[in-house]
Amino acid sequence: MLGFLLLCFLAAVTEATYIKYKDPKQPLGARIRDLMSRMTLAEKIGQMTQIERAVATPDVMKQFFIGSVLSGGGSVPAPKATAETWVNMVNGLQKGALSTRLGIPMIYGIDAVHGHNNVYKATIFPHNVGLGVTRQVCQLFCELVLIKYFVQSMWDPALVKKIGDATALEVRATGIPYVFAPCIAVCRDPRWGRCYESYSEDHKIVQAMTEIIPGLQGDLPANSKKGVPFVAGKTKISVDYYLIQPSVGPTSMIMQGKLRLFCFFPTIFSGIKAVIDDYRSTASDRQILLKKVAACAKHYVGDGGTTKGINENNTVINLNGLLSIHMPAYYNSISKGVATVMVSYSSWNGKKMHANHELVTGFLKNKLKFRGFVISDWEGIDRITAPPHANYSYSVQAGVSAGIDMVMVPNNYKEFIDDLTDQVKKNIIPMSRIDDAVKRILRVKFVMGLFDSPLADTSLVNQLGSQEHRELAREAVRKSLVLLKNGEAADKPLLPLPKKASKILVAGSHADNLGYQCGGWTITWQGLGGNDLTAGSTILHAVSNTVDPTTQVVFNENPDANFVKSNKFSYAIVVVGEQPYAETYGDSLNLTISEPGLSTITNVCGAVKCVVVVISGRPVVIQPYLAQIDALVAAWLPGTEGQGVADVLFGDYGFTGKLARTWFKTVDQLPMNVGDPHYDPLFPFGFGLTTKPTKGN
């Protein structure tokens, strides 16, 4: 009898050990095929469903076989949550997914578009509009449409790759393995509220900046197959995982009832111990830290070319224009192994991208050979109809049939699951389309090691907002600044400013406001004002920290002219710009500096020598005020490390940035991009004055 029981036990162990999809030694294709052969329709559709953290629970994950969870902008487990709190939340949901029959792990995604921007005390890097400026300079004389100007032929992608690496570490520190970044839109009209998410109006700069992808995911191995997703750090998991997880290993058999006899026949414990010892003997090198994340190239395709820059609107352009301006960065992203691609809300010549089979399946998947998964945007399929969600059943059919693999539902997941299930059962959507979607999703999960290391730990929590990352962000701020004006004549520059002066004025709504400095997509979706949102240094603090100890720094947010004149300041630093916004809320037809910024410029610069620092997500109207401004700096949206601005203003480092966007004279000129027949800018693409570091300052 005892021998029979032992044989049963060993048979059960063999069954668990040799399930192909659970075996990291099996080829990728074999693991995918084995798992898919075991999956029901409900389990497959669950993999295609991404839901919001606010509606996700372990029970929901288990009951509906949910394949993915996300945090929308500002969706956090608790206000000012620690990295440990994030890890515990993600693991709690993951355990729900692992408790299903097949134990398929979910993938948690988050917008990390300028650092890990949802998370308190994370390093916030400059937004992409500033990073596009950081390219290194190799001046070539060019002549286009009778316009002579300097352009840049070399970029500095190494910096954005480092930023990608740092962002990945901070995201992993919170237990999250997937980011909705980078945005590789080519913004052709600054009136668009997402223009700051774009690196440039020039697709060549955007292409170069896709180097952030290997920063996030890791360097693609040599001889990798085109289009196959890649995320570095895939590893076998430690013995402890096999011993405690409910879906694998000997413990799983006990929990599944296969080894209930263990409790009643302790004499076979030696058999179990032998199996455990075998796990331990081969597990010494299994546990490493996963430091990379799956990336997402977005928003496919043409999102930056909509009419008048209206968000989610229509991009009117012929196929050649679409392929030559808006598509090239996707070639680079796919060649670098990007794991996922997000579809744009926008339309191309009247056809919603979320319903565009020709471009999603025909071009992206078939022609470009993309083998990762395609994900919708937030309620993206809902917006196929006008008004959104007017005919949800049609939206499900159109979106999934177009080639969307994972749907960011994000809240009404039962409706999505029911509608898609019904359409598959009625052969409206073929099973082959479902299988294609699930195969792609599983491919990414297997490639990134999610099956083998599904649970996060707290080993990386010290990476969140680390000093090393803040120094990197500070460097990025320095390199993103563009000097547009420096004195009335080249031989009489105002910058760099002297650190030693009797008394200086710092003014403006953005001088002591960390939220304004960071912009949208910071802690919340739309961003915040004030200094309590996260950790960082304002420009005022940076100035005070940089000047000589004997220099008196006076801050007055919006002084009148009499105040300025009566105080006899040596010079003034005025920091003004736009207030935070995101997406449609940032669409603007006038592109003006937020009040009282303009009156501050007038009051201060009319009374004392001044440098104006503009904090904005795009070029803004400045021409009417340029004459009274002595020096003008475009600082974009620099993030938490305001010290980088002071580093360059006071000459510790020189200005090197060159415009990656055309700075217009009036909004009536828009859209206006380099090479256009009507090109007549205030500051042309590629413009940027330079200074040298001042050693004795």
XYZ file of C-alpha atoms in Angstrom:
697
model
C 0.000 0.000 0.000
C 2.796 2.416 0.943
C 4.638 1.620 -2.288
C 1.475 2.325 -4.295
C 1.031 5.700 -2.596
C 4.648 6.602 -3.272
C 4.212 5.722 -6.940
C 1.139 7.968 -7.059
C 3.126 10.775 -5.493
C 5.993 10.429 -7.949
C 3.560 10.394 -10.850
C 2.020 13.609 -9.602
C 5.449 15.212 -9.242
C 6.318 14.156 -12.778
C 3.090 15.669 -14.079
C 3.828 19.012 -12.450
C 7.503 19.049 -13.391
C 6.979 18.347 -17.081
C 4.178 20.721 -17.963
C 5.895 22.452 -20.835
C 4.671 26.003 -20.382
C 5.905 25.999 -16.781
C 9.364 24.839 -17.763
C 11.797 27.744 -18.458
C 14.063 25.359 -20.367
C 11.464 24.741 -23.068
C 11.582 26.813 -26.275
C 9.359 29.878 -26.344
C 7.120 28.527 -29.089
C 6.628 25.224 -27.327
C 5.607 26.948 -24.092
C 3.093 29.143 -25.896
C 1.581 26.250 -27.850
C 1.338 24.050 -24.788
C -0.393 26.711 -22.733
C -2.796 27.737 -25.469
C -3.814 24.133 -26.017
C -5.015 24.060 -22.417
C -6.908 27.372 -22.432
C -10.659 27.803 -22.626
C -12.326 30.671 -24.498
C -12.968 32.443 -21.185
C -9.303 32.192 -20.241
C -8.231 33.537 -23.620
C -10.579 36.503 -23.532
C -9.457 37.218 -19.991
C -5.903 37.587 -21.306
C -7.143 40.213 -23.764
C -8.720 42.263 -20.974
C -6.921 45.072 -19.163
C -8.731 46.652 -16.209
C -8.084 49.597 -13.936
C -6.528 49.111 -10.522
C -9.579 50.710 -8.879
C -11.879 47.884 -10.050
C -9.357 45.064 -9.688
C -9.369 42.647 -6.762
C -7.787 39.212 -6.338
C -11.252 37.675 -6.714
C -11.912 39.576 -9.943
C -8.542 38.474 -11.288
C -9.387 34.861 -10.531
C -13.020 34.823 -11.621
C -12.494 36.542 -14.979
C -8.930 35.326 -15.737
C -7.851 38.967 -16.142
C -4.643 39.284 -18.135
C -3.605 42.804 -17.250
C -4.159 45.658 -14.803
C -3.152 49.290 -15.128
C -2.891 52.454 -13.116
C -4.394 55.363 -14.991
C -3.005 58.837 -14.387
C -3.136 59.455 -10.636
C -4.431 55.982 -9.793
C -2.433 54.969 -6.733
C -2.867 52.468 -3.887
C -2.724 55.328 -1.353
C -1.803 59.014 -1.309
C 1.982 59.382 -1.254
C 2.278 55.594 -1.297
C 5.695 54.102 -0.651
C 7.398 51.681 -3.016
C 6.614 48.879 -0.569
C 2.910 49.767 -0.698
C 2.982 49.571 -4.497
C 4.750 46.205 -4.418
C 2.222 44.768 -1.986
C -0.697 46.011 -4.082
C 0.691 44.583 -7.327
C 1.558 41.258 -5.678
C -1.885 40.990 -4.136
C -3.491 41.211 -7.569
C -0.879 38.921 -9.062
C -1.636 36.233 -6.500
C -5.239 36.381 -7.622
C -4.142 35.731 -11.213
C -1.784 32.931 -10.153
C -4.566 31.189 -8.253
C -6.429 30.400 -11.474
C -6.456 26.926 -12.959
C -3.495 27.589 -15.264
C -1.761 30.180 -13.097
C -1.177 32.673 -15.925
C 0.385 35.818 -14.457
C -1.107 39.224 -15.163
C 1.007 42.102 -16.469
C 0.686 45.419 -14.625
C 1.127 48.573 -16.706
C 1.551 52.250 -15.871
C 2.300 55.533 -17.627
C 5.935 56.337 -16.935
C 6.346 59.058 -19.530
C 8.965 61.247 -17.826
C 10.201 58.995 -15.099
C 7.885 57.000 -12.834
C 5.582 59.991 -12.768
C 2.616 58.577 -10.850
C 4.701 57.715 -7.825
C 5.540 59.936 -4.871
C 9.254 60.752 -4.547
C 10.131 59.243 -7.923
C 12.625 61.083 -10.117
C 10.744 63.241 -12.614
C 12.767 63.791 -15.781
C 12.155 66.526 -18.344
C 9.244 65.822 -20.644
C 10.092 64.618 -24.144
C 9.822 68.101 -25.664
C 12.917 68.991 -23.655
C 14.756 65.726 -24.254
C 14.547 66.283 -28.007
C 16.727 69.341 -27.445
C 19.540 67.348 -25.840
C 20.996 66.120 -29.100
C 24.628 66.962 -29.651
C 25.557 69.514 -32.235
C 27.186 68.951 -35.586
C 26.380 72.053 -37.573
C 25.752 71.595 -41.250
C 24.807 74.392 -43.542
C 21.519 73.676 -45.270
C 19.339 75.575 -47.662
C 15.679 74.695 -47.959
C 13.151 76.835 -49.779
C 15.671 79.677 -49.897
C 15.960 79.651 -46.089
C 19.434 79.282 -44.632
C 19.724 77.787 -41.203
C 21.707 75.337 -39.169
C 20.337 71.888 -38.474
C 21.614 69.063 -36.369
C 22.834 65.863 -37.953
C 23.907 64.127 -34.773
C 21.891 63.408 -31.654
C 22.667 62.360 -28.107
C 20.580 59.211 -27.681
C 22.893 57.929 -24.958
C 21.260 60.303 -22.482
C 17.726 59.095 -23.146
C 18.933 55.506 -22.965
C 20.258 56.222 -19.472
C 16.923 57.834 -18.611
C 15.143 54.713 -19.840
C 17.386 52.548 -17.679
C 16.766 54.711 -14.595
C 13.026 54.785 -15.229
C 12.928 51.013 -15.555
C 14.677 50.616 -12.209
C 12.258 52.957 -10.447
C 9.241 51.257 -12.021
C 10.532 47.831 -11.017
C 11.127 49.215 -7.523
C 7.344 49.450 -7.193
C 6.741 45.936 -8.516
C 5.562 46.998 -11.984
C 6.954 45.332 -15.140
C 5.303 47.317 -17.976
C 5.274 50.995 -18.996
C 3.178 52.875 -21.535
C 6.204 54.669 -22.961
C 7.773 56.044 -25.056
C 5.485 58.391 -26.934
C 6.988 58.589 -30.427
C 4.490 61.051 -31.844
C 5.817 63.624 -34.307
C 4.021 66.767 -33.159
C 3.407 68.941 -36.194
C 1.299 71.578 -34.470
C 2.063 72.975 -30.992
C -1.604 73.707 -30.425
C -1.934 69.996 -29.622
C -2.241 69.384 -25.886
C 0.128 66.416 -26.050
C 2.914 68.190 -27.917
C 5.192 68.035 -24.866
C 5.017 64.244 -25.089
C 6.695 64.478 -28.511
C 10.460 64.777 -28.942
C 10.296 66.891 -32.070
C 8.503 68.020 -35.217
C 11.284 66.187 -37.116
C 10.874 62.445 -37.405
C 14.656 61.945 -37.512
C 15.016 63.246 -33.966
C 12.094 61.092 -32.822
C 13.721 58.091 -34.476
C 16.995 58.748 -32.675
C 15.204 59.087 -29.344
C 13.764 55.563 -29.644
C 17.080 54.641 -28.020
C 15.105 55.013 -24.794
C 13.562 51.614 -25.644
C 16.748 49.566 -25.036
C 17.168 51.698 -21.926
C 13.798 50.495 -20.695
C 13.909 46.932 -22.042
C 17.610 46.160 -22.433
C 19.789 45.827 -25.535
C 18.438 43.508 -28.184
C 20.723 40.482 -28.591
C 22.620 40.169 -31.859
C 20.889 38.185 -34.611
C 17.470 38.603 -33.010
C 14.543 37.908 -35.288
C 12.887 41.034 -36.630
C 9.770 42.137 -34.802
C 10.088 39.745 -31.862
C 9.685 41.529 -28.505
C 12.577 41.555 -26.095
C 12.899 42.369 -22.393
C 16.197 41.624 -20.655
C 16.471 39.849 -17.338
C 14.427 36.713 -17.971
C 15.481 34.194 -15.351
C 14.506 31.037 -13.551
C 12.933 31.805 -10.220
C 14.267 30.897 -6.821
C 13.370 27.725 -4.990
C 11.148 29.647 -2.606
C 8.732 30.423 -5.460
C 8.332 26.760 -6.297
C 7.728 25.918 -2.675
C 5.126 28.568 -1.844
C 3.214 29.407 -5.026
C -0.212 27.834 -5.455
C 0.142 27.151 -9.187
C 3.473 25.310 -9.531
C 5.759 22.866 -7.760
C 5.035 20.239 -5.119
C 3.067 22.670 -2.987
C 0.628 23.172 -5.856
C -0.140 19.474 -5.957
C -0.934 19.475 -2.262
C -3.191 22.521 -2.636
C -4.875 21.027 -5.712
C -5.733 17.897 -3.775
C -3.280 15.702 -5.634
C -1.229 15.113 -2.486
C -3.842 15.225 0.233
C -2.418 11.910 1.414
C 0.683 13.803 2.573
C -1.176 14.963 5.673
C -2.161 11.463 6.613
C 0.908 9.496 5.633
C 3.936 11.291 7.069
C 6.077 8.305 6.186
C 6.229 9.529 2.576
C 7.647 12.870 3.752
C 11.097 11.639 2.804
C 9.904 11.442 -0.821
C 8.670 15.023 -0.729
C 11.877 16.151 0.962
C 13.890 14.555 -1.838
C 11.953 16.524 -4.423
C 12.415 19.744 -2.463
C 16.119 19.091 -2.067
C 16.350 18.585 -5.824
C 14.772 22.009 -6.365
C 17.190 23.546 -3.885
C 20.252 21.919 -5.423
C 19.636 23.571 -8.797
C 18.274 26.863 -7.526
C 21.362 28.626 -6.239
C 21.756 30.769 -9.350
C 18.082 31.293 -10.073
C 17.241 34.459 -8.236
C 18.364 37.733 -9.799
C 16.831 41.172 -9.752
C 14.640 41.977 -12.732
C 15.628 45.513 -13.689
C 13.991 46.007 -17.080
C 10.402 46.585 -18.154
C 8.303 46.012 -21.250
C 7.935 49.227 -23.248
C 5.119 50.535 -25.426
C 5.581 52.644 -28.566
C 2.638 55.015 -28.881
C 0.304 56.237 -30.337
C 0.039 54.353 -33.608
C -0.058 56.231 -35.915
C -0.282 59.932 -36.892
C -1.410 61.221 -33.501
C 0.823 64.288 -33.816
C -0.584 65.409 -37.144
C -4.225 66.169 -36.415
C -5.956 69.192 -37.912
C -5.223 72.327 -35.847
C -3.599 70.099 -33.244
C -6.965 69.028 -31.866
C -6.482 65.989 -29.660
C -7.958 62.684 -30.899
C -8.890 64.389 -34.160
C -8.287 63.613 -37.808
C -4.864 63.493 -39.445
C -5.333 64.472 -43.061
C -2.303 63.334 -45.040
C -1.611 61.005 -47.932
C -0.038 57.592 -47.451
C 3.394 58.809 -48.488
C 3.224 61.601 -45.896
C 2.059 59.225 -43.181
C 4.860 56.782 -43.921
C 7.585 59.409 -44.246
C 6.696 61.593 -41.216
C 4.716 59.628 -38.655
C 5.729 56.011 -39.302
C 9.581 55.994 -39.278
C 9.998 55.880 -35.478
C 7.928 52.691 -35.428
C 10.482 51.067 -37.738
C 13.181 51.881 -35.199
C 11.076 50.799 -32.237
C 10.281 47.429 -33.759
C 13.908 46.892 -34.788
C 14.857 47.462 -31.129
C 12.436 44.790 -29.909
C 9.682 46.972 -28.467
C 7.246 44.674 -26.674
C 3.958 46.474 -27.316
C 2.389 49.182 -29.480
C -0.524 51.369 -28.399
C -3.076 52.523 -30.954
C -3.965 56.207 -31.301
C -7.347 57.754 -30.551
C -6.956 59.787 -33.727
C -8.176 59.050 -37.224
C -6.328 58.897 -40.517
C -8.270 60.562 -43.306
C -11.505 59.948 -41.425
C -10.853 56.340 -40.386
C -10.476 55.710 -36.647
C -7.130 54.118 -35.935
C -8.728 51.792 -33.386
C -10.763 50.346 -36.261
C -8.101 50.504 -38.981
C -7.395 46.919 -40.014
C -5.230 48.049 -42.928
C -2.716 49.848 -40.730
C -2.888 47.771 -37.532
C -2.935 44.274 -39.025
C -1.966 44.837 -42.641
C 0.974 47.179 -42.075
C 2.133 46.891 -38.455
C 1.710 43.166 -37.996
C 2.084 41.784 -41.513
C 4.415 44.197 -43.316
C 6.578 45.313 -40.372
C 6.478 41.802 -38.829
C 5.672 43.111 -35.340
C 5.281 40.113 -33.016
C 4.509 41.816 -29.727
C 0.965 42.744 -28.757
C -1.124 45.732 -29.798
C -2.985 47.475 -27.003
C -5.792 50.006 -27.170
C -5.728 53.348 -25.426
C -7.946 54.080 -22.404
C -11.529 53.377 -23.556
C -10.061 53.482 -27.036
C -12.569 51.136 -28.635
C -15.438 53.042 -26.995
C -14.368 56.105 -28.960
C -14.682 54.380 -32.314
C -18.263 55.658 -32.233
C -19.533 59.190 -31.686
C -20.568 59.671 -28.966
C -18.276 57.159 -27.269
C -19.848 53.873 -26.200
C -22.915 54.538 -28.366
C -22.700 51.060 -29.904
C -20.285 49.106 -27.759
C -20.895 45.764 -29.432
C -19.841 47.290 -32.743
C -16.823 48.905 -31.084
C -15.668 45.541 -29.721
C -16.053 43.933 -33.122
C -14.328 46.759 -34.999
C -11.438 47.096 -32.533
C -10.619 43.409 -32.137
C -11.096 42.749 -35.853
C -8.732 45.608 -36.664
C -6.001 43.745 -34.795
C -6.087 45.080 -31.234
C -4.886 42.281 -28.968
C -5.360 43.739 -25.494
C -8.162 46.169 -24.736
C -7.655 48.822 -22.070
C -11.289 48.549 -21.058
C -10.643 49.786 -18.235
C -13.731 49.726 -15.975
C -16.680 47.931 -17.602
C -14.812 44.686 -18.050
C -17.873 42.453 -17.689
C -19.536 44.136 -20.650
C -16.410 43.762 -22.777
C -15.945 40.099 -21.849
C -19.608 39.292 -22.474
C -19.726 41.073 -25.837
C -16.502 39.540 -27.113
C -17.487 36.065 -25.913
C -20.842 36.353 -27.642
C -19.283 37.477 -30.913
C -16.787 34.620 -30.933
C -19.506 32.066 -30.237
C -21.551 33.519 -33.107
C -18.531 33.437 -35.427
C -18.657 37.212 -35.865
C -15.049 37.300 -34.699
C -13.151 34.155 -35.709
C -11.310 32.076 -33.157
C -8.158 32.589 -35.190
C -8.222 36.301 -34.305
C -8.535 35.473 -30.597
C -5.687 32.977 -30.835
C -3.476 35.522 -32.582
C -4.114 38.049 -29.829
C -3.492 35.601 -26.987
C -0.359 34.191 -28.611
C 1.098 37.704 -28.811
C 0.213 38.512 -25.203
C 1.681 35.251 -23.930
C 4.790 35.775 -26.049
C 5.516 39.053 -24.269
C 4.809 37.556 -20.853
C 7.085 34.595 -21.489
C 9.865 36.682 -23.059
C 10.017 39.063 -20.100
C 10.160 36.194 -17.626
C 6.803 36.934 -16.057
C 5.854 33.252 -15.826
C 9.103 32.414 -14.088
C 9.232 35.465 -11.790
C 5.677 36.719 -11.400
C 5.983 38.226 -7.939
C 7.941 41.358 -7.096
C 9.933 41.974 -3.954
C 11.326 45.041 -2.250
C 14.952 44.576 -3.292
C 14.938 47.678 -5.488
C 12.964 50.110 -3.337
C 16.069 52.227 -2.735
C 16.194 52.957 -6.472
C 13.073 55.113 -6.274
C 14.198 58.733 -6.466
C 17.815 57.753 -5.895
C 20.479 60.440 -5.879
C 22.108 58.873 -8.922
C 18.874 59.208 -10.886
C 18.343 62.766 -9.695
C 21.827 63.672 -10.891
C 20.965 62.163 -14.266
C 17.759 64.199 -14.387
C 19.723 67.305 -13.467
C 22.070 66.629 -16.375
C 19.071 66.221 -18.686
C 17.694 69.570 -17.511
C 20.991 71.293 -18.267
C 21.134 69.840 -21.761
C 17.464 70.565 -22.506
C 17.701 74.321 -21.968
C 17.729 76.501 -25.096
C 19.159 80.009 -24.972
C 17.073 82.090 -27.389
C 18.402 85.551 -26.576
C 21.430 86.762 -24.634
C 21.719 90.531 -24.436
C 21.109 93.198 -27.052
C 24.411 92.413 -28.751
C 26.765 89.462 -28.923
C 29.510 91.414 -27.191
C 27.232 92.328 -24.277
C 25.706 89.056 -23.038
C 23.720 88.900 -19.824
C 24.355 85.190 -19.289
C 25.999 83.592 -17.472
C 24.838 85.542 -14.446
C 27.325 86.505 -11.734
C 26.848 84.526 -8.537
C 28.071 87.418 -6.460
C 25.793 90.469 -6.459
C 24.388 92.749 -3.802
C 20.746 91.881 -4.331
C 18.843 89.963 -6.993
C 15.151 89.446 -7.706
C 13.496 86.149 -8.502
C 9.924 86.607 -9.751
C 7.185 84.786 -11.592
C 4.422 82.269 -10.988
C 6.691 79.339 -11.917
C 9.786 80.266 -9.891
C 8.765 78.456 -6.720
C 6.238 75.904 -7.963
C 7.401 72.317 -8.358
C 4.082 71.220 -9.850
C 4.211 73.819 -12.616
C 7.821 72.868 -13.237
C 6.904 69.210 -13.777
C 3.768 69.758 -15.866
C 1.028 67.266 -16.668
C 1.344 63.522 -16.076
C 2.938 64.160 -12.691
C 1.393 62.448 -9.645
C -2.016 63.039 -11.265
C -3.145 62.884 -14.887
C -3.460 66.645 -15.330
C -0.613 67.545 -12.985
C -0.740 69.794 -9.930
C 0.435 73.153 -8.686
C 2.392 73.824 -5.519
C 5.304 72.163 -3.790
C 3.642 69.354 -1.830
C 3.117 66.900 -4.680
C 6.499 65.158 -4.543
C 10.176 65.639 -3.724
C 12.336 67.996 -5.770
C 13.968 71.408 -6.090
C 12.241 74.490 -7.443
C 14.139 77.007 -9.522
C 13.964 79.536 -6.681
C 15.528 77.034 -4.313
C 18.168 76.229 -6.922
C 19.053 79.901 -7.391
C 19.363 80.441 -3.651
C 21.528 77.338 -3.442
C 23.837 78.505 -6.223
C 24.591 82.190 -5.629
C 27.314 83.459 -3.360
C 26.344 83.433 0.349
C 26.643 87.216 0.426
C 24.105 87.674 -2.391
C 20.648 88.630 -1.136
C 17.895 86.771 -2.992
C 14.469 88.442 -2.934
C 11.434 86.503 -4.146
C 8.277 88.316 -5.208
C 5.930 86.323 -7.396
C 4.337 89.278 -9.182
C 5.936 92.577 -8.158
C 4.825 95.938 -9.510
C 7.249 98.200 -11.331
C 7.708 100.516 -8.345
C 8.844 97.639 -6.164
C 11.414 96.612 -8.737
C 12.747 100.123 -9.294
C 12.958 101.037 -5.619
C 14.969 97.968 -4.616
C 17.865 98.570 -6.999
C 18.347 94.918 -7.923
C 21.520 93.919 -9.747
C 19.420 91.768 -12.089
C 16.220 89.710 -12.100
C 15.261 86.149 -12.986
C 11.648 85.871 -14.137
C 10.177 82.353 -14.375
C 6.785 82.153 -16.096
C 4.942 79.820 -18.433
C 1.998 77.466 -18.821
C 0.090 75.784 -16.034
C -0.037 71.966 -16.088
C -2.343 70.137 -18.489
C -2.657 66.818 -20.266
C -4.259 65.662 -23.487
C -7.397 67.507 -24.617
C -7.260 69.903 -21.669
C -4.034 71.257 -23.135
C -5.369 71.974 -26.609
C -4.924 75.692 -27.205
C -5.583 78.046 -30.082
C -3.770 81.029 -28.539
C -0.656 79.494 -26.873
C -0.191 82.345 -24.433
C 1.802 82.454 -21.220
C -0.503 82.062 -18.236
C -1.358 85.220 -16.335
C 0.050 87.003 -14.450
C 3.194 85.955 -16.308
C 3.025 88.602 -18.995
C 2.468 91.426 -16.536
C 5.370 90.108 -14.466
C 7.627 90.286 -17.523
C 6.496 93.853 -18.208
C 6.868 95.054 -14.617
C 10.244 93.475 -14.007
C 11.991 93.664 -17.364
C 10.948 97.271 -17.834
C 12.821 98.236 -14.669
C 15.945 96.049 -14.416
C 18.062 93.733 -16.537
C 16.261 90.431 -16.643
C 16.471 86.878 -17.887
C 13.098 85.261 -18.586
C 12.872 81.494 -18.159
C 9.828 80.018 -19.906
C 8.340 76.830 -18.409
C 6.099 75.355 -21.097
C 5.276 72.215 -23.002
C 5.766 73.922 -26.365
C 6.700 77.250 -27.950
C 4.392 80.054 -26.790
C 3.703 83.603 -27.930
C 6.711 85.697 -26.883
C 7.435 88.024 -29.815
C 5.511 91.068 -28.444
C 7.645 91.005 -25.269
C 11.005 90.068 -26.750
C 12.328 93.626 -27.050
C 12.112 94.289 -23.306
C 13.644 90.920 -22.366
C 17.438 90.930 -22.039
C 17.893 87.157 -22.069
C 15.388 84.409 -22.896
C 15.622 80.730 -21.984
C 13.270 77.933 -23.027
C 13.296 75.445 -20.148
C 10.280 73.380 -21.308
C 9.002 71.154 -18.462
C 12.186 70.278 -16.586
C 10.774 68.046 -13.833
C 11.870 67.785 -10.236
C 15.507 68.797 -10.621
C 15.353 72.593 -10.862
C 19.012 72.784 -9.883
C 19.838 71.976 -13.500
C 18.413 75.348 -14.557
C 20.583 77.265 -12.080
C 23.641 75.234 -13.123
C 23.484 76.802 -16.572
C 22.124 80.267 -15.709
C 25.144 80.885 -13.473
C 27.721 79.349 -15.764
C 28.715 76.146 -14.008
C 27.787 74.591 -17.354
C 27.269 76.155 -20.757
C 24.098 76.323 -22.840
C 24.180 73.667 -25.582
C 20.516 72.997 -26.446
C 19.153 73.437 -29.974
C 15.465 73.785 -30.763
C 13.793 70.532 -31.779
C 10.665 72.560 -32.534
C 10.125 75.685 -34.607
C 9.316 78.744 -32.484
C 6.612 80.674 -34.322
C 5.997 84.422 -34.377
C 2.189 84.262 -34.241
C -0.306 81.419 -33.978
C -1.707 82.460 -37.354
C 1.356 80.836 -38.903
C 0.472 77.401 -37.540
C 0.999 74.706 -38.482
C 4.527 75.618 -39.542
C 7.364 73.120 -39.585
C 10.888 73.214 -40.887
C 10.910 72.912 -44.670
C 7.421 74.373 -45.172
C 7.060 76.898 -48.016
C 5.741 79.562 -45.607
C 8.529 79.019 -43.067
C 9.126 82.351 -41.283
C 9.833 81.594 -37.627
C 10.817 83.758 -34.704
C 13.471 81.153 -33.875
C 14.077 78.406 -36.453
C 14.367 74.694 -35.865
C 17.922 73.988 -34.746
C 18.481 77.437 -33.254
C 20.150 77.882 -29.902
C 22.823 80.227 -28.616
C 25.702 78.737 -26.689
C 27.779 79.826 -23.718
C 30.876 78.410 -22.102
C 31.240 77.473 -18.449
C 32.613 80.284 -16.308
C 35.338 78.851 -14.126
C 35.751 81.892 -11.945
C 32.040 82.489 -11.379
